[in-house]
Amino acid sequence: MATRQDLLEKAEQFADSGELFNELAQLVARPTVSSDPAQSVAVNAYLDDVLRERFEAMGFSVTTDLNWQGSGNSFLIATRIEAQQYPTVLCYGHADVVDGQAGQWDAGRDPFALRAEGGPLVWTRRRR
């Protein structure tokens, strides 16, 4: 079983290697504009394919409601109970974003593209 230190080192390596940035860039690249009915397929695919896969890889059971009460709104619930004596942690991710206003950003920026500006990203870890 991995120790707390092992997990912290693995997380630090994930961030320092650029893998975290790359994964965030893939997530940000999905135009999940829930206020646009034409985007419902993209929103549902994000929930059911992208977030579901990540939660299940961490041992969560996942349910989705891709048209909650006929409203066109979708959501995902991920549950993982290791033991009743452990505290509950809520993991939340959503695909409910507003119109990204493509073409209206400064310097050719894209609302669905992650980019680093002004130097390297710096990750800090709280030490105990």
Short mmCIF file of N, CA, C and O in Angstrom, two decimals:
data_model
loop_
_atom_site.label_atom_id
_atom_site.label_comp_id
_atom_site.label_asym_id
_atom_site.label_seq_id
_atom_site.Cartn_x
_atom_site.Cartn_y
_atom_site.Cartn_z
N MET A 1 0.84 -1.17 0.00
CA MET A 1 0.00 0.00 0.00
C MET A 1 0.89 1.25 0.00
O MET A 1 1.88 1.31 0.72
N ALA A 2 0.52 2.22 -0.80
CA ALA A 2 1.29 3.46 -0.90
C ALA A 2 1.16 4.27 0.39
O ALA A 2 0.09 4.33 0.99
N THR A 3 2.24 4.90 0.77
CA THR A 3 2.21 5.77 1.94
C THR A 3 1.75 7.16 1.52
O THR A 3 1.71 7.48 0.33
N ARG A 4 1.44 7.98 2.50
CA ARG A 4 1.06 9.37 2.23
C ARG A 4 2.18 10.07 1.46
O ARG A 4 1.94 10.79 0.49
N GLN A 5 3.41 9.84 1.87
CA GLN A 5 4.57 10.46 1.20
C GLN A 5 4.66 9.99 -0.25
O GLN A 5 4.96 10.78 -1.15
N ASP A 6 4.43 8.69 -0.49
CA ASP A 6 4.45 8.16 -1.86
C ASP A 6 3.43 8.89 -2.73
O ASP A 6 3.72 9.26 -3.88
N LEU A 7 2.23 9.08 -2.20
CA LEU A 7 1.17 9.74 -2.95
C LEU A 7 1.49 11.21 -3.23
O LEU A 7 1.24 11.72 -4.32
N LEU A 8 2.06 11.89 -2.24
CA LEU A 8 2.46 13.29 -2.44
C LEU A 8 3.54 13.40 -3.52
O LEU A 8 3.50 14.30 -4.37
N GLU A 9 4.50 12.49 -3.49
CA GLU A 9 5.56 12.51 -4.50
C GLU A 9 5.01 12.21 -5.88
O GLU A 9 5.42 12.82 -6.87
N LYS A 10 4.07 11.28 -5.97
CA LYS A 10 3.45 10.96 -7.25
C LYS A 10 2.67 12.17 -7.79
O LYS A 10 2.75 12.48 -8.98
N ALA A 11 1.94 12.86 -6.92
CA ALA A 11 1.20 14.05 -7.34
C ALA A 11 2.15 15.15 -7.80
O ALA A 11 1.90 15.83 -8.80
N GLU A 12 3.25 15.33 -7.07
CA GLU A 12 4.23 16.35 -7.43
C GLU A 12 4.86 16.03 -8.79
O GLU A 12 5.01 16.91 -9.64
N GLN A 13 5.17 14.78 -9.04
CA GLN A 13 5.72 14.36 -10.33
C GLN A 13 4.71 14.60 -11.45
O GLN A 13 5.07 15.06 -12.53
N PHE A 14 3.45 14.32 -11.19
CA PHE A 14 2.38 14.53 -12.18
C PHE A 14 2.32 16.01 -12.58
O PHE A 14 2.21 16.34 -13.76
N ALA A 15 2.42 16.89 -11.61
CA ALA A 15 2.39 18.32 -11.89
C ALA A 15 3.67 18.79 -12.56
O ALA A 15 3.64 19.49 -13.57
N ASP A 16 4.81 18.40 -12.01
CA ASP A 16 6.10 18.88 -12.52
C ASP A 16 6.42 18.38 -13.92
O ASP A 16 7.11 19.06 -14.68
N SER A 17 5.93 17.22 -14.28
CA SER A 17 6.24 16.62 -15.59
C SER A 17 5.47 17.28 -16.74
O SER A 17 5.78 17.05 -17.90
N GLY A 18 4.46 18.06 -16.40
CA GLY A 18 3.63 18.65 -17.44
C GLY A 18 2.37 17.84 -17.73
O GLY A 18 1.50 18.28 -18.48
N GLU A 19 2.28 16.66 -17.13
CA GLU A 19 1.10 15.82 -17.36
C GLU A 19 -0.18 16.49 -16.86
O GLU A 19 -1.23 16.39 -17.50
N LEU A 20 -0.11 17.17 -15.72
CA LEU A 20 -1.29 17.86 -15.20
C LEU A 20 -1.75 18.94 -16.18
O LEU A 20 -2.93 19.02 -16.50
N PHE A 21 -0.82 19.74 -16.65
CA PHE A 21 -1.17 20.79 -17.61
C PHE A 21 -1.80 20.17 -18.85
O PHE A 21 -2.83 20.66 -19.35
N ASN A 22 -1.21 19.11 -19.37
CA ASN A 22 -1.74 18.47 -20.57
C ASN A 22 -3.15 17.92 -20.35
O ASN A 22 -4.02 18.04 -21.21
N GLU A 23 -3.37 17.31 -19.19
CA GLU A 23 -4.70 16.77 -18.90
C GLU A 23 -5.72 17.90 -18.75
O GLU A 23 -6.84 17.81 -19.27
N LEU A 24 -5.35 18.96 -18.06
CA LEU A 24 -6.25 20.10 -17.93
C LEU A 24 -6.56 20.70 -19.31
O LEU A 24 -7.70 21.09 -19.59
N ALA A 25 -5.55 20.78 -20.17
CA ALA A 25 -5.76 21.33 -21.51
C ALA A 25 -6.78 20.49 -22.29
O ALA A 25 -7.63 21.03 -23.00
N GLN A 26 -6.71 19.17 -22.14
CA GLN A 26 -7.69 18.30 -22.82
C GLN A 26 -9.10 18.54 -22.29
O GLN A 26 -10.06 18.54 -23.06
N LEU A 27 -9.22 18.75 -20.99
CA LEU A 27 -10.55 18.99 -20.40
C LEU A 27 -11.10 20.35 -20.80
O LEU A 27 -12.28 20.47 -21.16
N VAL A 28 -10.25 21.37 -20.76
CA VAL A 28 -10.68 22.72 -21.13
C VAL A 28 -11.07 22.79 -22.60
O VAL A 28 -11.96 23.57 -22.99
N ALA A 29 -10.47 21.96 -23.44
CA ALA A 29 -10.72 21.99 -24.88
C ALA A 29 -12.13 21.53 -25.28
O ALA A 29 -12.54 21.70 -26.42
N ARG A 30 -12.87 21.00 -24.35
CA ARG A 30 -14.22 20.52 -24.66
C ARG A 30 -15.22 21.65 -24.49
O ARG A 30 -15.43 22.14 -23.39
N PRO A 31 -15.86 22.07 -25.57
CA PRO A 31 -16.83 23.18 -25.51
C PRO A 31 -18.17 22.72 -24.95
O PRO A 31 -19.13 22.48 -25.68
N THR A 32 -18.24 22.60 -23.66
CA THR A 32 -19.44 22.09 -22.99
C THR A 32 -20.33 23.23 -22.52
O THR A 32 -20.55 23.43 -21.34
N VAL A 33 -20.85 23.97 -23.49
CA VAL A 33 -21.71 25.13 -23.21
C VAL A 33 -23.14 24.64 -23.01
O VAL A 33 -23.87 24.40 -23.96
N SER A 34 -23.54 24.50 -21.77
CA SER A 34 -24.83 23.89 -21.46
C SER A 34 -26.02 24.78 -21.82
O SER A 34 -27.13 24.29 -21.99
N SER A 35 -25.80 26.09 -21.97
CA SER A 35 -26.90 26.98 -22.32
C SER A 35 -27.26 26.90 -23.80
O SER A 35 -28.28 27.44 -24.22
N ASP A 36 -26.45 26.20 -24.59
CA ASP A 36 -26.71 26.03 -26.02
C ASP A 36 -27.22 24.61 -26.27
O ASP A 36 -26.46 23.65 -26.15
N PRO A 37 -28.50 24.47 -26.61
CA PRO A 37 -29.05 23.12 -26.82
C PRO A 37 -28.28 22.30 -27.86
O PRO A 37 -28.23 21.08 -27.77
N ALA A 38 -27.63 22.97 -28.80
CA ALA A 38 -26.85 22.26 -29.81
C ALA A 38 -25.61 21.60 -29.21
O ALA A 38 -25.02 20.71 -29.82
N GLN A 39 -25.22 22.01 -28.01
CA GLN A 39 -24.04 21.45 -27.35
C GLN A 39 -24.38 20.29 -26.42
O GLN A 39 -23.50 19.77 -25.74
N SER A 40 -25.63 19.89 -26.35
CA SER A 40 -26.02 18.84 -25.40
C SER A 40 -25.26 17.54 -25.63
O SER A 40 -24.93 16.84 -24.67
N VAL A 41 -24.98 17.21 -26.88
CA VAL A 41 -24.21 15.99 -27.16
C VAL A 41 -22.81 16.11 -26.56
O VAL A 41 -22.30 15.18 -25.94
N ALA A 42 -22.17 17.28 -26.72
CA ALA A 42 -20.82 17.50 -26.18
C ALA A 42 -20.84 17.46 -24.66
O ALA A 42 -19.95 16.89 -24.04
N VAL A 43 -21.86 18.07 -24.05
CA VAL A 43 -21.97 18.07 -22.59
C VAL A 43 -22.13 16.64 -22.08
O VAL A 43 -21.43 16.22 -21.16
N ASN A 44 -23.04 15.89 -22.69
CA ASN A 44 -23.28 14.51 -22.24
C ASN A 44 -22.06 13.62 -22.46
O ASN A 44 -21.75 12.77 -21.62
N ALA A 45 -21.36 13.82 -23.57
CA ALA A 45 -20.15 13.03 -23.83
C ALA A 45 -19.08 13.34 -22.79
O ALA A 45 -18.37 12.44 -22.34
N TYR A 46 -18.97 14.59 -22.40
CA TYR A 46 -17.99 14.97 -21.38
C TYR A 46 -18.29 14.27 -20.06
O TYR A 46 -17.41 13.70 -19.43
N LEU A 47 -19.54 14.30 -19.66
CA LEU A 47 -19.93 13.65 -18.42
C LEU A 47 -19.78 12.14 -18.50
O LEU A 47 -19.17 11.51 -17.64
N ASP A 48 -20.34 11.56 -19.55
CA ASP A 48 -20.44 10.11 -19.62
C ASP A 48 -19.14 9.45 -20.08
O ASP A 48 -18.86 8.32 -19.68
N ASP A 49 -18.37 10.11 -20.90
CA ASP A 49 -17.13 9.50 -21.40
C ASP A 49 -15.89 9.97 -20.65
O ASP A 49 -15.06 9.18 -20.26
N VAL A 50 -15.79 11.27 -20.42
CA VAL A 50 -14.57 11.83 -19.84
C VAL A 50 -14.57 11.73 -18.32
O VAL A 50 -13.67 11.14 -17.72
N LEU A 51 -15.54 12.34 -17.66
CA LEU A 51 -15.56 12.32 -16.20
C LEU A 51 -15.83 10.93 -15.66
O LEU A 51 -15.18 10.51 -14.70
N ARG A 52 -16.75 10.20 -16.25
CA ARG A 52 -17.04 8.83 -15.81
C ARG A 52 -15.76 8.00 -15.80
O ARG A 52 -15.45 7.32 -14.82
N GLU A 53 -15.01 8.05 -16.89
CA GLU A 53 -13.78 7.26 -17.01
C GLU A 53 -12.79 7.59 -15.89
O GLU A 53 -12.21 6.70 -15.28
N ARG A 54 -12.64 8.87 -15.59
CA ARG A 54 -11.70 9.27 -14.55
C ARG A 54 -12.15 8.80 -13.17
O ARG A 54 -11.36 8.32 -12.37
N PHE A 55 -13.43 8.99 -12.87
CA PHE A 55 -13.94 8.56 -11.56
C PHE A 55 -13.87 7.04 -11.41
O PHE A 55 -13.47 6.54 -10.37
N GLU A 56 -14.26 6.31 -12.44
CA GLU A 56 -14.23 4.84 -12.35
C GLU A 56 -12.80 4.33 -12.18
O GLU A 56 -12.57 3.35 -11.47
N ALA A 57 -11.83 5.00 -12.80
CA ALA A 57 -10.43 4.61 -12.65
C ALA A 57 -9.96 4.77 -11.20
O ALA A 57 -9.03 4.09 -10.77
N MET A 58 -10.63 5.64 -10.45
CA MET A 58 -10.29 5.84 -9.03
C MET A 58 -11.16 4.99 -8.11
O MET A 58 -11.13 5.14 -6.89
N GLY A 59 -11.97 4.09 -8.68
CA GLY A 59 -12.77 3.19 -7.87
C GLY A 59 -14.14 3.69 -7.48
O GLY A 59 -14.79 3.11 -6.61
N PHE A 60 -14.62 4.75 -8.12
CA PHE A 60 -15.95 5.27 -7.83
C PHE A 60 -17.00 4.52 -8.64
O PHE A 60 -16.72 4.04 -9.73
N SER A 61 -18.20 4.42 -8.10
CA SER A 61 -19.33 3.99 -8.90
C SER A 61 -19.99 5.27 -9.40
O SER A 61 -20.06 6.28 -8.69
N VAL A 62 -20.45 5.25 -10.64
CA VAL A 62 -20.91 6.48 -11.29
C VAL A 62 -22.30 6.28 -11.87
O VAL A 62 -22.59 5.25 -12.48
N THR A 63 -23.14 7.28 -11.66
CA THR A 63 -24.43 7.33 -12.34
C THR A 63 -24.56 8.68 -13.02
O THR A 63 -24.03 9.68 -12.54
N THR A 64 -25.22 8.69 -14.15
CA THR A 64 -25.47 9.93 -14.86
C THR A 64 -26.95 10.05 -15.17
O THR A 64 -27.64 9.05 -15.36
N ASP A 65 -27.42 11.25 -15.21
CA ASP A 65 -28.75 11.56 -15.69
C ASP A 65 -28.56 12.57 -16.80
O ASP A 65 -28.23 13.73 -16.55
N LEU A 66 -28.68 12.09 -18.04
CA LEU A 66 -28.34 12.92 -19.19
C LEU A 66 -29.48 13.80 -19.68
O LEU A 66 -29.33 14.50 -20.67
N ASN A 67 -30.59 13.79 -19.02
CA ASN A 67 -31.70 14.69 -19.36
C ASN A 67 -32.59 14.79 -18.14
O ASN A 67 -33.73 14.37 -18.15
N TRP A 68 -32.04 15.36 -17.09
CA TRP A 68 -32.69 15.39 -15.79
C TRP A 68 -34.09 15.95 -15.87
O TRP A 68 -34.31 17.09 -16.28
N GLN A 69 -35.06 15.13 -15.52
CA GLN A 69 -36.48 15.48 -15.49
C GLN A 69 -36.92 16.18 -16.77
O GLN A 69 -37.76 17.08 -16.76
N GLY A 70 -36.36 15.77 -17.91
CA GLY A 70 -36.73 16.33 -19.20
C GLY A 70 -36.28 17.76 -19.41
O GLY A 70 -36.68 18.41 -20.37
N SER A 71 -35.40 18.26 -18.54
CA SER A 71 -34.99 19.67 -18.59
C SER A 71 -33.90 19.94 -19.62
O SER A 71 -33.63 21.09 -19.94
N GLY A 72 -33.25 18.91 -20.11
CA GLY A 72 -32.10 19.10 -20.98
C GLY A 72 -30.81 19.26 -20.19
O GLY A 72 -29.73 19.23 -20.77
N ASN A 73 -30.90 19.43 -18.89
CA ASN A 73 -29.70 19.51 -18.05
C ASN A 73 -29.23 18.11 -17.69
O ASN A 73 -30.03 17.21 -17.50
N SER A 74 -27.93 17.95 -17.59
CA SER A 74 -27.34 16.65 -17.28
C SER A 74 -26.42 16.77 -16.08
O SER A 74 -25.86 17.83 -15.83
N PHE A 75 -26.28 15.67 -15.36
CA PHE A 75 -25.34 15.67 -14.24
C PHE A 75 -24.82 14.27 -13.99
O PHE A 75 -25.34 13.28 -14.49
N LEU A 76 -23.74 14.22 -13.22
CA LEU A 76 -23.06 12.97 -12.88
C LEU A 76 -22.84 12.94 -11.38
O LEU A 76 -22.52 13.96 -10.78
N ILE A 77 -23.05 11.77 -10.80
CA ILE A 77 -22.78 11.56 -9.38
C ILE A 77 -21.80 10.39 -9.27
O ILE A 77 -22.05 9.32 -9.81
N ALA A 78 -20.69 10.63 -8.58
CA ALA A 78 -19.68 9.59 -8.36
C ALA A 78 -19.60 9.30 -6.87
O ALA A 78 -19.50 10.21 -6.06
N THR A 79 -19.66 8.01 -6.53
CA THR A 79 -19.68 7.60 -5.12
C THR A 79 -18.59 6.57 -4.87
O THR A 79 -18.43 5.63 -5.65
N ARG A 80 -17.89 6.76 -3.77
CA ARG A 80 -16.90 5.77 -3.34
C ARG A 80 -16.89 5.76 -1.82
O ARG A 80 -16.55 6.76 -1.19
N ILE A 81 -17.26 4.64 -1.26
CA ILE A 81 -17.27 4.49 0.20
C ILE A 81 -16.28 3.39 0.55
O ILE A 81 -16.51 2.22 0.23
N GLU A 82 -15.18 3.79 1.16
CA GLU A 82 -14.18 2.80 1.55
C GLU A 82 -14.55 2.14 2.85
O GLU A 82 -14.41 0.94 3.01
N ALA A 83 -15.01 2.94 3.80
CA ALA A 83 -15.45 2.45 5.10
C ALA A 83 -16.27 3.56 5.75
O ALA A 83 -15.99 4.74 5.58
N GLN A 84 -17.29 3.15 6.49
CA GLN A 84 -18.19 4.12 7.10
C GLN A 84 -17.49 5.07 8.08
O GLN A 84 -17.94 6.19 8.28
N GLN A 85 -16.39 4.63 8.70
CA GLN A 85 -15.73 5.48 9.69
C GLN A 85 -14.91 6.60 9.06
O GLN A 85 -14.49 7.52 9.75
N TYR A 86 -14.67 6.55 7.76
CA TYR A 86 -13.90 7.61 7.10
C TYR A 86 -14.80 8.80 6.77
O TYR A 86 -15.99 8.65 6.52
N PRO A 87 -14.21 9.98 6.74
CA PRO A 87 -15.02 11.17 6.40
C PRO A 87 -15.47 11.14 4.94
O PRO A 87 -14.85 10.48 4.10
N THR A 88 -16.52 11.85 4.67
CA THR A 88 -17.03 11.96 3.30
C THR A 88 -16.31 13.08 2.58
O THR A 88 -16.12 14.16 3.13
N VAL A 89 -15.90 12.82 1.36
CA VAL A 89 -15.27 13.83 0.51
C VAL A 89 -16.12 13.96 -0.74
O VAL A 89 -16.46 12.97 -1.37
N LEU A 90 -16.47 15.18 -1.08
CA LEU A 90 -17.27 15.43 -2.27
C LEU A 90 -16.34 15.76 -3.42
O LEU A 90 -15.52 16.67 -3.33
N CYS A 91 -16.45 15.01 -4.50
CA CYS A 91 -15.72 15.31 -5.73
C CYS A 91 -16.74 15.82 -6.73
O CYS A 91 -17.75 15.17 -6.98
N TYR A 92 -16.45 16.96 -7.27
CA TYR A 92 -17.42 17.60 -8.15
C TYR A 92 -16.73 18.07 -9.42
O TYR A 92 -15.69 18.71 -9.38
N GLY A 93 -17.29 17.72 -10.52
CA GLY A 93 -16.84 18.23 -11.80
C GLY A 93 -18.08 18.50 -12.61
O GLY A 93 -19.11 17.85 -12.43
N HIS A 94 -18.01 19.47 -13.47
CA HIS A 94 -19.22 19.77 -14.22
C HIS A 94 -18.90 20.16 -15.65
O HIS A 94 -17.78 20.49 -15.99
N ALA A 95 -19.91 20.14 -16.47
CA ALA A 95 -19.80 20.51 -17.87
C ALA A 95 -20.71 21.69 -18.16
O ALA A 95 -21.07 21.96 -19.28
N ASP A 96 -21.07 22.39 -17.14
CA ASP A 96 -22.05 23.47 -17.25
C ASP A 96 -21.34 24.81 -17.35
O ASP A 96 -21.19 25.52 -16.38
N VAL A 97 -20.86 25.14 -18.55
CA VAL A 97 -20.16 26.40 -18.72
C VAL A 97 -21.01 27.35 -19.55
O VAL A 97 -21.92 26.95 -20.28
N VAL A 98 -20.70 28.61 -19.45
CA VAL A 98 -21.41 29.64 -20.22
C VAL A 98 -20.76 29.78 -21.59
O VAL A 98 -19.69 29.24 -21.85
N ASP A 99 -21.40 30.52 -22.44
CA ASP A 99 -20.87 30.79 -23.77
C ASP A 99 -19.45 31.35 -23.62
O ASP A 99 -19.23 32.32 -22.90
N GLY A 100 -18.50 30.73 -24.27
CA GLY A 100 -17.10 31.14 -24.16
C GLY A 100 -16.76 32.41 -24.92
O GLY A 100 -15.66 32.92 -24.81
N GLN A 101 -17.67 32.94 -25.69
CA GLN A 101 -17.47 34.17 -26.46
C GLN A 101 -16.22 34.09 -27.33
O GLN A 101 -15.38 35.00 -27.34
N ALA A 102 -16.13 33.01 -28.09
CA ALA A 102 -15.00 32.83 -29.01
C ALA A 102 -14.91 34.03 -29.95
O ALA A 102 -15.91 34.58 -30.37
N GLY A 103 -13.68 34.42 -30.24
CA GLY A 103 -13.45 35.56 -31.12
C GLY A 103 -13.47 36.91 -30.43
O GLY A 103 -13.17 37.92 -31.04
N GLN A 104 -13.85 36.94 -29.16
CA GLN A 104 -13.92 38.20 -28.43
C GLN A 104 -12.82 38.34 -27.38
O GLN A 104 -12.83 39.28 -26.60
N TRP A 105 -11.87 37.45 -27.40
CA TRP A 105 -10.78 37.46 -26.40
C TRP A 105 -9.58 38.23 -26.96
O TRP A 105 -9.34 38.27 -28.16
N ASP A 106 -8.81 38.82 -26.07
CA ASP A 106 -7.60 39.55 -26.46
C ASP A 106 -6.53 38.61 -26.98
O ASP A 106 -6.46 37.44 -26.59
N ALA A 107 -5.67 39.16 -27.82
CA ALA A 107 -4.45 38.47 -28.29
C ALA A 107 -4.72 37.09 -28.87
O ALA A 107 -3.91 36.18 -28.71
N GLY A 108 -5.85 36.91 -29.53
CA GLY A 108 -6.14 35.64 -30.18
C GLY A 108 -6.39 34.49 -29.24
O GLY A 108 -6.32 33.33 -29.63
N ARG A 109 -6.69 34.79 -27.99
CA ARG A 109 -6.96 33.73 -27.03
C ARG A 109 -8.25 33.00 -27.40
O ARG A 109 -9.15 33.56 -27.99
N ASP A 110 -8.32 31.75 -27.00
CA ASP A 110 -9.47 30.89 -27.27
C ASP A 110 -10.03 30.44 -25.92
O ASP A 110 -9.28 29.98 -25.06
N PRO A 111 -11.35 30.56 -25.72
CA PRO A 111 -11.91 30.17 -24.42
C PRO A 111 -11.78 28.68 -24.11
O PRO A 111 -11.91 28.28 -22.97
N PHE A 112 -11.51 27.89 -25.12
CA PHE A 112 -11.40 26.45 -24.90
C PHE A 112 -9.99 25.94 -25.19
O PHE A 112 -9.79 24.82 -25.63
N ALA A 113 -9.01 26.78 -24.90
CA ALA A 113 -7.61 26.39 -25.03
C ALA A 113 -6.86 26.88 -23.80
O ALA A 113 -6.90 28.06 -23.47
N LEU A 114 -6.18 25.97 -23.13
CA LEU A 114 -5.37 26.31 -21.97
C LEU A 114 -3.98 26.66 -22.45
O LEU A 114 -3.40 25.94 -23.27
N ARG A 115 -3.46 27.78 -21.98
CA ARG A 115 -2.08 28.11 -22.32
C ARG A 115 -1.42 28.82 -21.14
O ARG A 115 -2.08 29.53 -20.38
N ALA A 116 -0.12 28.60 -21.04
CA ALA A 116 0.65 29.23 -19.98
C ALA A 116 1.25 30.51 -20.54
O ALA A 116 1.76 30.53 -21.65
N GLU A 117 1.17 31.57 -19.76
CA GLU A 117 1.74 32.85 -20.17
C GLU A 117 2.57 33.43 -19.03
O GLU A 117 2.25 33.20 -17.86
N GLY A 118 3.59 34.19 -19.37
CA GLY A 118 4.33 34.93 -18.36
C GLY A 118 5.30 34.10 -17.55
O GLY A 118 5.60 34.44 -16.40
N GLY A 119 5.77 33.01 -18.07
CA GLY A 119 6.76 32.23 -17.33
C GLY A 119 6.25 30.85 -16.99
O GLY A 119 5.14 30.48 -17.32
N PRO A 120 7.08 30.10 -16.31
CA PRO A 120 6.71 28.72 -15.99
C PRO A 120 5.61 28.65 -14.93
O PRO A 120 5.45 29.56 -14.12
N LEU A 121 4.87 27.59 -14.98
CA LEU A 121 3.89 27.32 -13.92
C LEU A 121 4.65 26.88 -12.68
O LEU A 121 5.63 26.14 -12.77
N VAL A 122 4.21 27.32 -11.55
CA VAL A 122 4.86 26.95 -10.30
C VAL A 122 3.82 26.24 -9.44
O VAL A 122 2.75 26.77 -9.17
N TRP A 123 4.14 25.05 -9.03
CA TRP A 123 3.26 24.26 -8.17
C TRP A 123 3.86 24.27 -6.78
O TRP A 123 5.05 24.07 -6.61
N THR A 124 3.06 24.50 -5.80
CA THR A 124 3.57 24.46 -4.44
C THR A 124 2.85 23.37 -3.67
O THR A 124 1.70 23.04 -3.96
N ARG A 125 3.53 22.83 -2.72
CA ARG A 125 2.96 21.78 -1.89
C ARG A 125 3.10 22.20 -0.44
O ARG A 125 4.18 22.61 -0.02
N ARG A 126 2.02 22.09 0.27
CA ARG A 126 2.07 22.40 1.70
C ARG A 126 2.84 21.29 2.40
O ARG A 126 2.55 20.12 2.25
N ARG A 127 3.81 21.68 3.15
CA ARG A 127 4.61 20.69 3.87
C ARG A 127 4.17 20.62 5.32
O ARG A 127 3.83 21.61 5.92
N ARG A 128 4.18 19.44 5.85
CA ARG A 128 3.79 19.25 7.26
C ARG A 128 4.96 18.81 8.06
O ARG A 128 5.84 18.17 7.67
#
